[in-house]
């Protein structure tokens, strides 16, 4: 038990430290990328709330002021009528100068009152509020809780991943497990075809010098063409002859993964020492016997190293093959739907599902490698 705990400590502790560092850096990067959008949203929301409050206060003030003004105006009007009737009865006729003086006085009073009532303009409350930045912690928390962030935080991705794997039935179109199964089927078919094709080409290149000189350069040149340019052509050509669904995606995966298998297998088949080849020939071994008893066993480590690379590339080819078709199922379909509707959290959860699927496939090839090497050692 102590040895097991020590082994787990030696292997798991470095991985945990690296994961923790990545998560912390991810949170920091998400905050930086989402900061401006969150800050502007909070400022606009505060300005909208203040404008609504001012409009409501003005509406309430106008209604109450209107009621009071109507009563005061009625009282003032009755008092003015009484005073005017009294003044008209008791007033004496004024002279011209007195009338001019009395007429000029109200104008001077009005001008003076206008000058005294002028006050410097104050900034509008809404403008002042928009110039104030929201608190730092409020913005920071907002960057990690956006509905459509530029870069989602790790806990948002984990929440979306669990919601689409654990909470949804496996057969549901919303389940990532269902979509991963669709992509995995095309990946494995394409990987199998590519591995067989690569082994056949490697055997021919090793034994036929003509193929080595003529075919090998074309194999290398085939990988210089971008797969994003080839995938639509393959899908369109096969679609015109009625071949759709799994086959086009498998062919794209095969096109990508046969290359590393071919190169690795050629290296492995040529790995035996010349002295070993001379020894086999001294025993009068045929070309077939040399191939199966010397070259193939020597190429096994090289083959499985190339198969690990090939299965990961095959997964990439299957996802790329789902993009031009607008597929309804598969990890590529999840990426497409997320990009159409701006659901970045959905996109990242699908990417993590693809990463986990690729990791599982690579570890599966590694397990098969250990079994093959163990059995080969037992027979030896």
Short mmCIF file of C-alpha atoms in Angstrom, two decimals:
data_model
loop_
_atom_site.label_atom_id
_atom_site.label_comp_id
_atom_site.label_asym_id
_atom_site.label_seq_id
_atom_site.Cartn_x
_atom_site.Cartn_y
_atom_site.Cartn_z
CA UNK A 1 0.00 0.00 0.00
CA UNK A 2 2.86 2.34 0.80
CA UNK A 3 4.39 1.68 -2.61
CA UNK A 4 1.08 2.41 -4.31
CA UNK A 5 0.68 5.65 -2.36
CA UNK A 6 4.24 6.64 -3.21
CA UNK A 7 3.63 5.92 -6.88
CA UNK A 8 0.43 7.95 -6.90
CA UNK A 9 2.20 10.79 -5.14
CA UNK A 10 5.03 10.81 -7.65
CA UNK A 11 2.70 10.69 -10.67
CA UNK A 12 -0.41 12.52 -9.52
CA UNK A 13 1.17 15.41 -7.63
CA UNK A 14 3.03 16.93 -10.62
CA UNK A 15 -0.09 16.56 -12.76
CA UNK A 16 -2.23 18.26 -10.09
CA UNK A 17 0.23 21.13 -9.80
CA UNK A 18 0.29 21.66 -13.57
CA UNK A 19 -3.52 21.54 -13.76
CA UNK A 20 -3.83 24.06 -10.92
CA UNK A 21 -1.43 26.46 -12.64
CA UNK A 22 -3.34 26.14 -15.92
CA UNK A 23 -6.68 26.80 -14.18
CA UNK A 24 -5.36 29.91 -12.42
CA UNK A 25 -3.89 31.28 -15.65
CA UNK A 26 -7.15 30.47 -17.45
CA UNK A 27 -9.18 32.49 -14.93
CA UNK A 28 -6.79 35.41 -15.33
CA UNK A 29 -6.96 35.29 -19.12
CA UNK A 30 -10.76 35.06 -19.05
CA UNK A 31 -10.93 38.13 -16.79
CA UNK A 32 -8.65 40.11 -19.11
CA UNK A 33 -10.55 39.21 -22.29
CA UNK A 34 -14.02 39.77 -20.80
CA UNK A 35 -13.22 42.85 -18.68
CA UNK A 36 -14.10 45.61 -21.14
CA UNK A 37 -17.40 44.03 -22.14
CA UNK A 38 -18.50 43.50 -18.55
CA UNK A 39 -17.45 46.99 -17.44
CA UNK A 40 -19.35 48.67 -20.28
CA UNK A 41 -22.40 46.56 -19.54
CA UNK A 42 -22.41 47.53 -15.86
CA UNK A 43 -21.97 51.23 -16.67
CA UNK A 44 -24.82 51.16 -19.17
CA UNK A 45 -27.05 49.29 -16.73
CA UNK A 46 -26.35 51.85 -13.99
CA UNK A 47 -27.11 54.71 -16.40
CA UNK A 48 -30.38 53.08 -17.44
CA UNK A 49 -31.45 52.60 -13.83
CA UNK A 50 -30.65 56.22 -12.99
CA UNK A 51 -32.55 57.49 -16.02
CA UNK A 52 -35.58 55.41 -15.07
CA UNK A 53 -35.44 56.72 -11.50
CA UNK A 54 -35.26 60.34 -12.71
CA UNK A 55 -38.15 59.82 -15.10
CA UNK A 56 -40.27 58.28 -12.36
CA UNK A 57 -39.41 61.09 -9.91
CA UNK A 58 -40.26 63.75 -12.51
CA UNK A 59 -43.55 62.04 -13.26
CA UNK A 60 -44.49 61.93 -9.57
CA UNK A 61 -43.46 65.57 -9.06
CA UNK A 62 -45.53 66.78 -12.00
CA UNK A 63 -48.67 65.03 -10.78
CA UNK A 64 -48.41 66.35 -7.20
CA UNK A 65 -47.37 69.83 -8.37
CA UNK A 66 -50.31 70.00 -10.75
CA UNK A 67 -52.83 69.31 -8.00
CA UNK A 68 -51.35 71.93 -5.67
CA UNK A 69 -51.07 74.52 -8.45
CA UNK A 70 -54.72 74.18 -9.42
CA UNK A 71 -55.88 74.96 -5.86
CA UNK A 72 -53.50 77.90 -5.44
CA UNK A 73 -54.50 79.35 -8.79
CA UNK A 74 -58.17 79.27 -7.85
CA UNK A 75 -57.53 81.09 -4.54
CA UNK A 76 -55.29 83.64 -6.20
CA UNK A 77 -57.81 84.34 -8.91
CA UNK A 78 -60.59 85.07 -6.39
CA UNK A 79 -58.32 87.39 -4.37
CA UNK A 80 -57.24 89.24 -7.52
CA UNK A 81 -60.85 89.81 -8.53
CA UNK A 82 -61.69 91.32 -5.17
CA UNK A 83 -58.61 93.59 -5.13
CA UNK A 84 -59.21 94.76 -8.68
CA UNK A 85 -62.79 95.75 -7.87
CA UNK A 86 -61.67 97.64 -4.80
CA UNK A 87 -58.83 99.43 -6.64
CA UNK A 88 -61.03 100.45 -9.49
CA UNK A 89 -63.42 102.04 -7.05
CA UNK A 90 -60.83 104.00 -5.06
CA UNK A 91 -58.07 104.70 -7.59
CA UNK A 92 -57.44 108.22 -8.98
CA UNK A 93 -56.41 108.89 -12.56
CA UNK A 94 -52.65 108.92 -13.05
CA UNK A 95 -50.66 111.42 -14.98
CA UNK A 96 -48.58 110.53 -18.00
CA UNK A 97 -45.24 110.63 -16.18
CA UNK A 98 -46.55 108.54 -13.34
CA UNK A 99 -47.92 105.98 -15.81
CA UNK A 100 -44.59 105.75 -17.60
CA UNK A 101 -42.76 105.39 -14.32
CA UNK A 102 -45.12 102.72 -13.06
CA UNK A 103 -44.87 100.87 -16.39
CA UNK A 104 -41.05 100.93 -16.39
CA UNK A 105 -40.73 99.68 -12.82
CA UNK A 106 -42.02 96.17 -13.45
CA UNK A 107 -39.68 95.83 -16.42
CA UNK A 108 -36.67 96.74 -14.23
CA UNK A 109 -37.83 94.34 -11.53
CA UNK A 110 -38.26 91.59 -14.11
CA UNK A 111 -34.78 92.21 -15.53
CA UNK A 112 -33.25 92.20 -12.07
CA UNK A 113 -35.04 89.03 -11.12
CA UNK A 114 -33.86 87.37 -14.34
CA UNK A 115 -30.25 88.31 -13.60
CA UNK A 116 -30.45 87.11 -10.00
CA UNK A 117 -32.07 83.80 -10.96
CA UNK A 118 -29.25 82.78 -13.34
CA UNK A 119 -27.18 79.96 -11.76
CA UNK A 120 -24.27 77.94 -13.23
CA UNK A 121 -25.32 74.72 -14.96
CA UNK A 122 -24.66 71.49 -13.09
CA UNK A 123 -23.69 68.26 -14.81
CA UNK A 124 -26.54 65.86 -15.39
CA UNK A 125 -26.72 63.01 -12.88
CA UNK A 126 -26.76 60.47 -15.70
CA UNK A 127 -23.50 61.82 -17.15
CA UNK A 128 -21.86 61.77 -13.72
CA UNK A 129 -22.99 58.20 -13.13
CA UNK A 130 -21.68 56.96 -16.46
CA UNK A 131 -18.27 58.43 -15.71
CA UNK A 132 -18.00 56.40 -12.50
CA UNK A 133 -16.47 52.95 -12.93
CA UNK A 134 -18.10 49.99 -11.15
CA UNK A 135 -16.25 48.29 -8.26
CA UNK A 136 -13.32 46.06 -9.12
CA UNK A 137 -14.71 42.88 -7.53
CA UNK A 138 -18.08 43.37 -9.22
CA UNK A 139 -16.44 43.50 -12.64
CA UNK A 140 -14.13 40.58 -11.79
CA UNK A 141 -17.03 38.35 -10.78
CA UNK A 142 -18.93 39.42 -13.87
CA UNK A 143 -16.08 38.31 -16.16
CA UNK A 144 -16.44 34.77 -14.80
CA UNK A 145 -20.24 34.63 -15.06
CA UNK A 146 -21.03 36.04 -18.52
CA UNK A 147 -23.68 34.29 -20.57
CA UNK A 148 -21.72 34.65 -23.83
CA UNK A 149 -18.13 35.39 -22.85
CA UNK A 150 -15.20 35.86 -25.16
CA UNK A 151 -13.39 33.19 -23.16
CA UNK A 152 -15.48 31.20 -20.65
CA UNK A 153 -14.11 30.45 -17.21
CA UNK A 154 -13.20 26.84 -16.27
CA UNK A 155 -16.19 26.36 -13.96
CA UNK A 156 -18.58 27.41 -16.75
CA UNK A 157 -17.05 24.81 -19.06
CA UNK A 158 -17.26 22.11 -16.38
CA UNK A 159 -20.88 23.02 -15.65
CA UNK A 160 -21.84 22.85 -19.34
CA UNK A 161 -19.89 19.61 -19.78
CA UNK A 162 -21.67 17.92 -16.86
CA UNK A 163 -25.03 19.25 -18.01
CA UNK A 164 -24.56 17.71 -21.47
CA UNK A 165 -23.09 14.39 -20.29
CA UNK A 166 -24.53 13.43 -16.92
CA UNK A 167 -27.84 15.28 -16.97
CA UNK A 168 -28.82 14.26 -20.52
CA UNK A 169 -29.68 10.73 -21.73
CA UNK A 170 -27.04 9.11 -23.91
CA UNK A 171 -29.43 8.86 -26.84
CA UNK A 172 -30.44 12.52 -26.65
CA UNK A 173 -29.32 14.92 -29.36
CA UNK A 174 -28.15 17.27 -26.58
CA UNK A 175 -25.80 14.69 -25.06
CA UNK A 176 -22.09 15.09 -25.70
CA UNK A 177 -21.67 11.35 -25.24
CA UNK A 178 -23.98 10.75 -28.19
CA UNK A 179 -22.09 13.23 -30.37
CA UNK A 180 -18.73 11.82 -29.25
CA UNK A 181 -19.91 8.33 -30.22
CA UNK A 182 -20.83 9.51 -33.72
CA UNK A 183 -17.41 11.11 -34.17
CA UNK A 184 -15.60 8.13 -32.63
CA UNK A 185 -17.19 5.72 -35.12
CA UNK A 186 -15.90 7.71 -38.10
CA UNK A 187 -12.53 8.08 -36.36
CA UNK A 188 -12.05 4.36 -35.79
CA UNK A 189 -13.14 3.38 -39.30
CA UNK A 190 -10.82 5.95 -40.87
CA UNK A 191 -8.01 4.96 -38.50
CA UNK A 192 -8.34 1.30 -39.43
CA UNK A 193 -8.33 2.03 -43.15
CA UNK A 194 -5.40 4.43 -42.83
CA UNK A 195 -3.36 2.00 -40.73
CA UNK A 196 -3.86 -0.85 -43.23
CA UNK A 197 -3.04 1.43 -46.17
CA UNK A 198 0.08 2.73 -44.43
CA UNK A 199 1.36 -0.78 -43.66
CA UNK A 200 0.82 -1.93 -47.25
CA UNK A 201 2.60 1.11 -48.66
CA UNK A 202 5.47 0.68 -46.19
CA UNK A 203 5.95 -2.97 -47.13
CA UNK A 204 6.00 -2.09 -50.83
CA UNK A 205 8.43 0.81 -50.33
CA UNK A 206 10.85 -1.37 -48.34
CA UNK A 207 10.90 -4.24 -50.82
CA UNK A 208 10.59 -2.37 -54.14
CA UNK A 209 13.16 0.30 -54.87
CA UNK A 210 10.96 1.68 -57.65
CA UNK A 211 8.17 2.48 -55.18
CA UNK A 212 10.71 3.97 -52.80
CA UNK A 213 11.90 6.43 -55.43
CA UNK A 214 8.56 7.18 -57.09
CA UNK A 215 5.85 6.81 -54.45
CA UNK A 216 7.55 8.17 -51.35
CA UNK A 217 7.84 11.78 -52.61
CA UNK A 218 4.16 11.81 -53.54
CA UNK A 219 3.17 10.51 -50.11
CA UNK A 220 5.09 13.36 -48.51
CA UNK A 221 3.66 15.91 -50.95
CA UNK A 222 0.10 14.76 -50.22
CA UNK A 223 0.35 16.10 -46.68
CA UNK A 224 1.24 19.62 -47.83
CA UNK A 225 -2.30 20.23 -49.11
CA UNK A 226 -4.53 21.70 -46.35
CA UNK A 227 -7.23 19.30 -45.23
CA UNK A 228 -9.73 22.19 -45.11
CA UNK A 229 -9.35 22.45 -48.90
CA UNK A 230 -9.61 18.72 -49.57
CA UNK A 231 -12.49 17.86 -47.21
CA UNK A 232 -15.22 19.82 -49.07
CA UNK A 233 -14.13 18.33 -52.40
CA UNK A 234 -14.26 14.77 -51.04
CA UNK A 235 -17.70 15.35 -49.54
CA UNK A 236 -19.08 16.93 -52.72
CA UNK A 237 -17.67 14.24 -55.03
CA UNK A 238 -18.93 11.37 -52.89
CA UNK A 239 -22.26 13.12 -52.36
CA UNK A 240 -22.82 13.31 -56.13
CA UNK A 241 -22.56 9.53 -56.37
CA UNK A 242 -24.85 9.02 -53.38
CA UNK A 243 -22.22 8.27 -50.71
CA UNK A 244 -22.89 10.27 -47.55
CA UNK A 245 -22.73 9.86 -43.80
CA UNK A 246 -19.93 7.83 -42.28
CA UNK A 247 -17.91 7.05 -45.41
CA UNK A 248 -16.79 10.59 -46.40
CA UNK A 249 -15.66 11.37 -42.85
CA UNK A 250 -13.79 8.06 -42.67
CA UNK A 251 -12.00 8.76 -45.94
CA UNK A 252 -10.87 12.16 -44.66
CA UNK A 253 -9.59 10.52 -41.47
CA UNK A 254 -7.81 7.84 -43.53
CA UNK A 255 -6.17 10.51 -45.69
CA UNK A 256 -4.68 12.16 -42.61
CA UNK A 257 -3.61 9.11 -40.62
CA UNK A 258 -2.02 6.89 -43.29
CA UNK A 259 1.02 9.18 -43.56
CA UNK A 260 2.48 8.74 -40.04
CA UNK A 261 1.82 4.99 -40.22
CA UNK A 262 3.65 4.75 -43.54
CA UNK A 263 6.67 6.72 -42.35
CA UNK A 264 6.89 4.90 -39.02
CA UNK A 265 6.46 1.47 -40.57
CA UNK A 266 9.13 2.16 -43.21
CA UNK A 267 11.52 3.19 -40.47
CA UNK A 268 10.67 0.10 -38.44
CA UNK A 269 10.98 -2.37 -41.31
CA UNK A 270 14.42 -0.96 -42.11
CA UNK A 271 15.55 -1.00 -38.47
CA UNK A 272 17.07 -4.53 -38.35
CA UNK A 273 20.84 -4.58 -38.27
CA UNK A 274 22.58 -5.66 -41.51
CA UNK A 275 24.28 -8.45 -39.58
CA UNK A 276 20.87 -9.84 -38.65
CA UNK A 277 19.77 -9.74 -42.29
CA UNK A 278 22.98 -11.53 -43.34
CA UNK A 279 22.37 -14.16 -40.66
CA UNK A 280 18.85 -14.81 -41.96
CA UNK A 281 20.17 -15.12 -45.51
CA UNK A 282 22.88 -17.51 -44.35
CA UNK A 283 20.08 -19.74 -43.05
CA UNK A 284 18.58 -19.57 -46.57
CA UNK A 285 15.52 -17.65 -45.32
CA UNK A 286 13.15 -16.38 -47.97
CA UNK A 287 12.05 -12.76 -48.32
CA UNK A 288 8.72 -13.64 -46.72
CA UNK A 289 10.39 -15.34 -43.77
CA UNK A 290 12.74 -12.40 -43.26
CA UNK A 291 9.77 -10.05 -43.37
CA UNK A 292 7.61 -11.87 -40.80
CA UNK A 293 10.33 -13.17 -38.49
CA UNK A 294 12.75 -10.23 -38.47
CA UNK A 295 11.41 -7.05 -40.00
CA UNK A 296 7.89 -7.08 -38.52
CA UNK A 297 8.99 -7.78 -34.90
CA UNK A 298 11.63 -5.06 -35.19
CA UNK A 299 9.04 -2.57 -36.49
CA UNK A 300 6.49 -3.04 -33.66
CA UNK A 301 7.78 -0.17 -31.43
CA UNK A 302 7.89 2.16 -34.44
CA UNK A 303 4.43 1.03 -35.56
CA UNK A 304 2.71 1.74 -32.25
CA UNK A 305 4.44 5.12 -31.92
CA UNK A 306 3.06 6.09 -35.32
CA UNK A 307 -0.37 4.60 -34.51
CA UNK A 308 -0.69 6.91 -31.48
CA UNK A 309 -0.06 9.90 -33.70
CA UNK A 310 -2.36 8.54 -36.39
CA UNK A 311 -5.38 7.98 -34.14
CA UNK A 312 -5.20 11.55 -32.84
CA UNK A 313 -4.97 12.91 -36.38
CA UNK A 314 -7.82 10.63 -37.42
CA UNK A 315 -10.04 12.25 -34.78
CA UNK A 316 -9.17 15.67 -36.17
CA UNK A 317 -10.05 14.48 -39.66
CA UNK A 318 -13.44 13.18 -38.52
CA UNK A 319 -14.30 16.50 -36.88
CA UNK A 320 -13.15 18.46 -39.93
CA UNK A 321 -15.25 16.18 -42.12
CA UNK A 322 -18.36 17.07 -40.11
CA UNK A 323 -17.93 20.81 -40.60
CA UNK A 324 -18.59 21.28 -44.36
CA UNK A 325 -21.59 18.94 -44.35
CA UNK A 326 -23.48 20.81 -41.63
CA UNK A 327 -23.92 17.47 -39.85
CA UNK A 328 -26.68 17.09 -37.29
CA UNK A 329 -24.62 14.81 -35.04
CA UNK A 330 -21.01 14.68 -33.96
CA UNK A 331 -18.58 16.94 -32.15
CA UNK A 332 -18.20 18.99 -35.32
CA UNK A 333 -21.97 19.56 -35.32
CA UNK A 334 -21.77 20.86 -31.75
CA UNK A 335 -19.00 23.24 -32.76
CA UNK A 336 -21.06 24.48 -35.70
CA UNK A 337 -24.22 25.08 -33.67
CA UNK A 338 -22.24 26.87 -30.98
CA UNK A 339 -20.57 29.15 -33.53
CA UNK A 340 -23.89 29.93 -35.25
CA UNK A 341 -25.55 31.10 -32.02
CA UNK A 342 -22.50 32.58 -30.29
CA UNK A 343 -22.48 29.92 -27.53
CA UNK A 344 -18.80 29.96 -26.65
CA UNK A 345 -19.35 27.81 -23.56
CA UNK A 346 -20.88 25.08 -25.74
CA UNK A 347 -17.94 25.33 -28.15
CA UNK A 348 -15.38 24.90 -25.38
CA UNK A 349 -17.23 21.99 -23.79
CA UNK A 350 -17.27 20.24 -27.19
CA UNK A 351 -13.55 20.91 -27.55
CA UNK A 352 -12.89 19.37 -24.15
CA UNK A 353 -15.00 16.36 -25.13
CA UNK A 354 -12.86 15.96 -28.25
CA UNK A 355 -9.70 16.22 -26.14
CA UNK A 356 -10.92 13.56 -23.73
CA UNK A 357 -11.93 11.29 -26.62
CA UNK A 358 -8.52 11.71 -28.23
CA UNK A 359 -6.78 10.98 -24.94
CA UNK A 360 -8.84 7.82 -24.47
CA UNK A 361 -8.00 6.62 -27.99
CA UNK A 362 -4.27 7.25 -27.54
CA UNK A 363 -4.23 5.47 -24.17
CA UNK A 364 -6.14 2.60 -25.77
CA UNK A 365 -3.41 2.21 -28.40
CA UNK A 366 -0.84 2.33 -25.60
CA UNK A 367 -2.62 -0.48 -23.75
CA UNK A 368 -2.66 -2.64 -26.88
CA UNK A 369 1.05 -1.93 -27.33
CA UNK A 370 1.85 -3.14 -23.82
CA UNK A 371 -0.12 -6.33 -24.38
CA UNK A 372 1.60 -7.05 -27.71
CA UNK A 373 5.10 -6.43 -26.33
CA UNK A 374 4.37 -8.50 -23.23
CA UNK A 375 3.17 -11.44 -25.29
CA UNK A 376 6.14 -11.11 -27.64
CA UNK A 377 8.49 -11.18 -24.68
CA UNK A 378 6.74 -14.22 -23.21
CA UNK A 379 7.12 -16.13 -26.48
CA UNK A 380 10.75 -15.13 -26.70
#
